[in-house]
Tab-separated table of C-alpha atoms in Angstrom:
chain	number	residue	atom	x	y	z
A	1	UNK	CA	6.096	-68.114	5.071
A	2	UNK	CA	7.330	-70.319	8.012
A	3	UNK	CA	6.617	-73.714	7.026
A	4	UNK	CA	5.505	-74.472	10.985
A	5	UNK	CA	2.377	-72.141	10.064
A	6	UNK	CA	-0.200	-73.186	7.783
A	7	UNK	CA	-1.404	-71.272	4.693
A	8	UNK	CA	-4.017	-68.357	6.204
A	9	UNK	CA	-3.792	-69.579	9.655
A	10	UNK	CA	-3.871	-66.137	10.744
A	11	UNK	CA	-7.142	-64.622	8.888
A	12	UNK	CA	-8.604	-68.312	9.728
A	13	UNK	CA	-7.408	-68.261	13.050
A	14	UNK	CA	-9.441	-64.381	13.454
A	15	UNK	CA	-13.043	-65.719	11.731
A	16	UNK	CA	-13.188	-69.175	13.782
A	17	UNK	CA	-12.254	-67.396	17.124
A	18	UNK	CA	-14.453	-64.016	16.486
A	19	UNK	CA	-17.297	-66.279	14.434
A	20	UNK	CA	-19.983	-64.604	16.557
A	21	UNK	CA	-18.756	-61.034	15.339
A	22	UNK	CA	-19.453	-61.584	11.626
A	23	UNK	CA	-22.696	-63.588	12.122
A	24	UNK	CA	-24.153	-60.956	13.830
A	25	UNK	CA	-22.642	-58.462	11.535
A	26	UNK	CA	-23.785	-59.814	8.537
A	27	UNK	CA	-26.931	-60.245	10.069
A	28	UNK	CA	-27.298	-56.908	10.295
A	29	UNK	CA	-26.592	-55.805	7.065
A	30	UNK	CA	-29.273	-58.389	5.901
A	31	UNK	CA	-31.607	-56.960	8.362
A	32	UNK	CA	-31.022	-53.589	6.760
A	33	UNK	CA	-31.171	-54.652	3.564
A	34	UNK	CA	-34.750	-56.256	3.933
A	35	UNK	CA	-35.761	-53.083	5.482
A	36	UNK	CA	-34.650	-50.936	2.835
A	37	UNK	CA	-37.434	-52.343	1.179
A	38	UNK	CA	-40.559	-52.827	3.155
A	39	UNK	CA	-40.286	-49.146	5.212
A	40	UNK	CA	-40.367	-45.829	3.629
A	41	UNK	CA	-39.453	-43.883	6.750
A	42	UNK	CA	-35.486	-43.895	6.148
A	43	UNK	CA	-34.414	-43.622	2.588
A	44	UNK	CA	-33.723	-46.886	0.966
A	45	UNK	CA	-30.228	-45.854	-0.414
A	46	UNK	CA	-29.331	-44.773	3.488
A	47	UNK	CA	-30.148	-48.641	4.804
A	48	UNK	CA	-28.277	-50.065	1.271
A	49	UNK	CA	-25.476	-47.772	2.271
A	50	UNK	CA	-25.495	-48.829	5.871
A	51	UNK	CA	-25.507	-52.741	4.791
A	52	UNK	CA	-22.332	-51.884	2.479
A	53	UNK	CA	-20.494	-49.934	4.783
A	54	UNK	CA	-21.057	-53.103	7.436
A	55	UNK	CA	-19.850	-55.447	4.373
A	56	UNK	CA	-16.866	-53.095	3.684
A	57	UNK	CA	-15.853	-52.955	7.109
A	58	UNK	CA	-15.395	-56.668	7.646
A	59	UNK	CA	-13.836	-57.054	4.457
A	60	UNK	CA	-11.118	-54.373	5.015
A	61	UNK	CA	-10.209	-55.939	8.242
A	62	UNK	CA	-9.986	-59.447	7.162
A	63	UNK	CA	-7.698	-57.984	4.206
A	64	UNK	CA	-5.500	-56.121	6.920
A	65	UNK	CA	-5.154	-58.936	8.842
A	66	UNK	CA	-4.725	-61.472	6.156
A	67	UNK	CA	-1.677	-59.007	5.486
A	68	UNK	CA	-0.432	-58.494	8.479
A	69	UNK	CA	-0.562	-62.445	9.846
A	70	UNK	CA	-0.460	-63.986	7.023
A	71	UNK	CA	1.527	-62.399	4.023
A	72	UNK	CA	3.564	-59.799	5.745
A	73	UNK	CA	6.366	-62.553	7.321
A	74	UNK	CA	5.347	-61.899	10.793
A	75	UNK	CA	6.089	-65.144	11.929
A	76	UNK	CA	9.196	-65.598	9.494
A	77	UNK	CA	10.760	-64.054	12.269
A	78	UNK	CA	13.279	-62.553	9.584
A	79	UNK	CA	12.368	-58.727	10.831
A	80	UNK	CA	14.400	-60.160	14.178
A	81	UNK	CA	17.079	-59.334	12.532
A	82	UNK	CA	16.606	-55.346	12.690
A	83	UNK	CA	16.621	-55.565	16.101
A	84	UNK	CA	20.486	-55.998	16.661
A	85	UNK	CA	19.536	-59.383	19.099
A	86	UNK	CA	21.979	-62.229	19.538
A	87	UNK	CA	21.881	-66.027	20.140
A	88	UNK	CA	21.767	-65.559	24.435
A	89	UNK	CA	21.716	-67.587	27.324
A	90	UNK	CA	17.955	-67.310	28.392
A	91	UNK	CA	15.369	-66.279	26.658
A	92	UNK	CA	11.615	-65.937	28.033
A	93	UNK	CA	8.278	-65.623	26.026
A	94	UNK	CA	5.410	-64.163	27.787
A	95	UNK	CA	1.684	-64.560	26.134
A	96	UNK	CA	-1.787	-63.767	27.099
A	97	UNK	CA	-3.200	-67.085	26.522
A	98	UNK	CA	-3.050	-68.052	23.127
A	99	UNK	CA	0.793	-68.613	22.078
A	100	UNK	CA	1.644	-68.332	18.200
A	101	UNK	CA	4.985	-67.811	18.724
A	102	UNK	CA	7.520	-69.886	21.297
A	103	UNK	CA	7.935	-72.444	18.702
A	104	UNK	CA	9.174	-70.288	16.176
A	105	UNK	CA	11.159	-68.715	18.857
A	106	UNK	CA	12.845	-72.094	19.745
A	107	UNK	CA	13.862	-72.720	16.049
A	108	UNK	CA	15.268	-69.511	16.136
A	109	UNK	CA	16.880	-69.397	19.386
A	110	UNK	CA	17.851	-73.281	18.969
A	111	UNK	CA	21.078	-72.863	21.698
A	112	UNK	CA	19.151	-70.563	24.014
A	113	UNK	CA	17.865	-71.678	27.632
A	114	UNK	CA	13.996	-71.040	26.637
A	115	UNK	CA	10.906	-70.110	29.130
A	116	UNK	CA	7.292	-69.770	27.981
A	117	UNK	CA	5.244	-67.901	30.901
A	118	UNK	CA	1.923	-66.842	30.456
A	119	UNK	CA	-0.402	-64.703	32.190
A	120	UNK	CA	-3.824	-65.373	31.177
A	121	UNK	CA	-6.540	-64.940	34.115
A	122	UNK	CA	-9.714	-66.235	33.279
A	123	UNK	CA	-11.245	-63.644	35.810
A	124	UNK	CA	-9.715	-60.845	33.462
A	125	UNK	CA	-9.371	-62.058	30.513
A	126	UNK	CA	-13.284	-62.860	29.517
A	127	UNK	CA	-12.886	-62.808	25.873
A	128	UNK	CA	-14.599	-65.777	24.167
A	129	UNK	CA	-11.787	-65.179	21.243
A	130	UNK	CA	-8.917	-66.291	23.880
A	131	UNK	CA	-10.998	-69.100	25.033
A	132	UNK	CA	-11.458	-70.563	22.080
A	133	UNK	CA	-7.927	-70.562	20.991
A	134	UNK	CA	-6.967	-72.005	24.090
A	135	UNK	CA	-9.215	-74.903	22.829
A	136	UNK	CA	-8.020	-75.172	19.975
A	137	UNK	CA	-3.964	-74.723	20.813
A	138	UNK	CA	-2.973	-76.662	23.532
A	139	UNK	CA	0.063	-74.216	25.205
A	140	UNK	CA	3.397	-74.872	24.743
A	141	UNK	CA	5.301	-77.868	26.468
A	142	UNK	CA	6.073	-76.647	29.835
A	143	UNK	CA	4.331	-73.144	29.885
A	144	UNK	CA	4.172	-71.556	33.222
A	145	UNK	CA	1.340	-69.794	34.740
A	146	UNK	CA	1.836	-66.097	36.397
A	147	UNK	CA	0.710	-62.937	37.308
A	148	UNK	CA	0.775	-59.956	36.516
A	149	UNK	CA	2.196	-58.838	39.778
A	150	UNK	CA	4.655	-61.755	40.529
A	151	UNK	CA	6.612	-63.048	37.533
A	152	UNK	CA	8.683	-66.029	39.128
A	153	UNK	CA	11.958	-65.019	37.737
A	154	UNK	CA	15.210	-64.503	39.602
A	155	UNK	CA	16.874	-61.282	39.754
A	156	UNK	CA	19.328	-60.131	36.309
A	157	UNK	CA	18.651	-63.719	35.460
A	158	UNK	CA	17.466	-62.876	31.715
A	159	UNK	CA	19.046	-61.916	28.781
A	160	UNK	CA	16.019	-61.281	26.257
A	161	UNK	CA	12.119	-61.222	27.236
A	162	UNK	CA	9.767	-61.116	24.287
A	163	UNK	CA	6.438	-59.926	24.723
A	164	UNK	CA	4.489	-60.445	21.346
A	165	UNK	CA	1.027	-59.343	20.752
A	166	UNK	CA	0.768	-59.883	24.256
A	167	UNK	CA	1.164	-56.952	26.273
A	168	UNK	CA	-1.809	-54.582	25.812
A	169	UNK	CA	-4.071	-57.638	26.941
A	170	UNK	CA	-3.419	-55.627	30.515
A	171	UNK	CA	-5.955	-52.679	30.522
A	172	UNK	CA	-5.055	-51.586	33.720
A	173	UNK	CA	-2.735	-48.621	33.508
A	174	UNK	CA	-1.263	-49.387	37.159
A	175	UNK	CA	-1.033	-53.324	36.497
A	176	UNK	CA	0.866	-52.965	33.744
A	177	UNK	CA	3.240	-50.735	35.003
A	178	UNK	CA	4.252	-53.370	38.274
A	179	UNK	CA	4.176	-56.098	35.376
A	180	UNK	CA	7.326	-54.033	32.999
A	181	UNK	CA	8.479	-53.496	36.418
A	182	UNK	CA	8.530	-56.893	37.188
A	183	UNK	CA	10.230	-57.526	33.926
A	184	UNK	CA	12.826	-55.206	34.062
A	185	UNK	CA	13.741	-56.698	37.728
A	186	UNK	CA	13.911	-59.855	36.161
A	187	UNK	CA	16.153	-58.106	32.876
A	188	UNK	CA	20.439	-58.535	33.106
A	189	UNK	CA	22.055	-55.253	33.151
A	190	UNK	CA	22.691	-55.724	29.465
A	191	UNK	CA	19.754	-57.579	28.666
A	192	UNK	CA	16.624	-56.612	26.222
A	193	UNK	CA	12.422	-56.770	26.542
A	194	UNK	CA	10.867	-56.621	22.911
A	195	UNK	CA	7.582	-55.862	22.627
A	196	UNK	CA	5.387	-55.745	19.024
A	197	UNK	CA	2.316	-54.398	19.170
A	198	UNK	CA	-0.504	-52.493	17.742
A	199	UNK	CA	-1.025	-49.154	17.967
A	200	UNK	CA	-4.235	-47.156	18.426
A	201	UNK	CA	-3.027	-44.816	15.678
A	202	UNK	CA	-4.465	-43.972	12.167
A	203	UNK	CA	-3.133	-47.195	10.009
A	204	UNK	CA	-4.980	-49.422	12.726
A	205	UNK	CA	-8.354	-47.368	12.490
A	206	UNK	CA	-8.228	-47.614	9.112
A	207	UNK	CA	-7.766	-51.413	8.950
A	208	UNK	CA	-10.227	-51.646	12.380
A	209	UNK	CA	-12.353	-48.644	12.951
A	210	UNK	CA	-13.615	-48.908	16.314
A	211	UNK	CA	-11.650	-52.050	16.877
A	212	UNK	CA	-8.377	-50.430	17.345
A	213	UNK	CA	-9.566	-49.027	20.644
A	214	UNK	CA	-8.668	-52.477	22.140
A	215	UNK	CA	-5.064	-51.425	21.543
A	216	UNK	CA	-2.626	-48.769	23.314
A	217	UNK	CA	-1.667	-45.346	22.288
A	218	UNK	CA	2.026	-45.016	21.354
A	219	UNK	CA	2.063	-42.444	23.699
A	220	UNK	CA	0.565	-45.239	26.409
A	221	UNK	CA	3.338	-47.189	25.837
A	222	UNK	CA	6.123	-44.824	26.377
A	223	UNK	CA	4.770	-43.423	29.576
A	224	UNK	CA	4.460	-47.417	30.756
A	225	UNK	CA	7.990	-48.066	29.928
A	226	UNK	CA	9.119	-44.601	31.478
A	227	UNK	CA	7.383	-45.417	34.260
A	228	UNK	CA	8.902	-48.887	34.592
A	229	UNK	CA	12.835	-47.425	34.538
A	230	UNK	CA	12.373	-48.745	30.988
A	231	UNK	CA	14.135	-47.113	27.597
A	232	UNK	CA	13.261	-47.806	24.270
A	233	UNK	CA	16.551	-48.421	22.449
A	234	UNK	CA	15.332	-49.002	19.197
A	235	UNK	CA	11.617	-48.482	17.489
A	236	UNK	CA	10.796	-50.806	13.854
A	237	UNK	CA	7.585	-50.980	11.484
A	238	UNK	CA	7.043	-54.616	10.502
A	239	UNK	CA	4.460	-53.297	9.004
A	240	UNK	CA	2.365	-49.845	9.303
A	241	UNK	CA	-0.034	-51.569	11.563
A	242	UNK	CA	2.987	-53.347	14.359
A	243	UNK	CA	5.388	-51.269	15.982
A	244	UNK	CA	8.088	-53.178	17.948
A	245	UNK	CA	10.026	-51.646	20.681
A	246	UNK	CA	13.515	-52.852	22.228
A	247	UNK	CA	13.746	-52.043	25.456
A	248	UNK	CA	16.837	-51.775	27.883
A	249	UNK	CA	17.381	-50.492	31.573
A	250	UNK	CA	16.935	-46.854	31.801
């Protein structure tokens, strides 16, 4: 575990910034439960069975996530090393308003010329989650603002562009297309865009149910990076629910 992280900062990180969710969850399955015994419309073992499943739910995706952001050495960084990257020149980080990751990036990339932009629009992104962890984690020194549609980076100017658990905050088909776009414009001939994400696949239904529909279809991916003169060089698990892609010119 990276010692810049704390011990379960990333389940702790999900409950205090999704709070809301698992009142009014477990609210719920108390509601049911106290029905289960004062109606006789609905079988009592059907509203018991409902309150578990609620109960279950929440517990499997706390597990999954204490897993995946907590145990699993995502932010060790050490699963960097599959990805055949070197020490560059300039390196840019690009988040969606909460950033758990430039400062590991930094101690990583110690000799690299390092950029932080992020493109967080409070117009778009409504989410009381992201607002609260922008309360609570002040952005990185010197983080830039963008858009989607104009990333303020010169022309072959970059050698790597990470893209962490970022990405699939744009819904918009189209706008995320002109974003990889803008990217790749910004990419050296040589250079490399990594993106990690989760997939709307079965491991991430399993650990989610319905939540996974927040995230992109493999298949949604590839036709944004096709679409973007984009190539994925090389595919890695870091675990089954994050799938990281390297991507070079096309």
């Amino acid at each position: 575990m990276d010692t810049l992280r704390k011990p379960l900062q990333g389940v702790w990180n999900i409950v205090r910034f999704n709070w809301h969710f698992y009142i009014l969850s477990i609210g719920l399955a108390m509601v049911l439960l106290y029905l289960s015994s004062i109606q006789t419309v609905i079988p009592q073992e059907y509203m018991v069975f409902a309150s578990l499943a609620i109960v279950s739910i929440i517990l499997i995706s706390l597990l999954a996530s204490l897993y995946i952001y907590d145990l699993s050495g995502l932010y060790s960084l050490k699963w960097m090393d599959r990805l055949g990257l070197s020490e560059k020149n300039s390196i840019v980080n690009i988040n969606a308003g909460f950033d758990e990751t430039s400062e590991l990036l930094v101690k990583r990339y110690s000799d690299a010329k390092f950029s932080v932009l992020d493109f967080y629009d409070a117009k778009k992104h409504t989410e009381i989650s992201i607002k609260r962890a922008r309360k609570a984690y002040p952005p990185y020194p010197n983080t830039l603002s963008i858009t989607t549609d104009g990333v303020p980076l010169e022309d072959n100017s970059v050698d790597i562009i990470f893209a962490i658990l970022s990405a699939h905050e744009i819904r918009n088909n189209a706008e995320r297309i002109v974003f990889f776009k803008e990217l790749k414009r910004a990419l050296k001939p040589n250079g490399k865009i990594v993106v990690t994400e989760h997939l709307r696949d079965a491991p991430n239904f399993l650990a989610y149910t319905i939540g996974f529909f927040h995230f992109h279809s493999k298949s949604t991916w590839l036709m944004t990076f096709k679409n973007s003169n984009l190539k994925v060089s090389k595919e890695i698990k870091i675990t089954p629910f994050l799938t990281t892609f390297v991507l070079q010119n096309a």
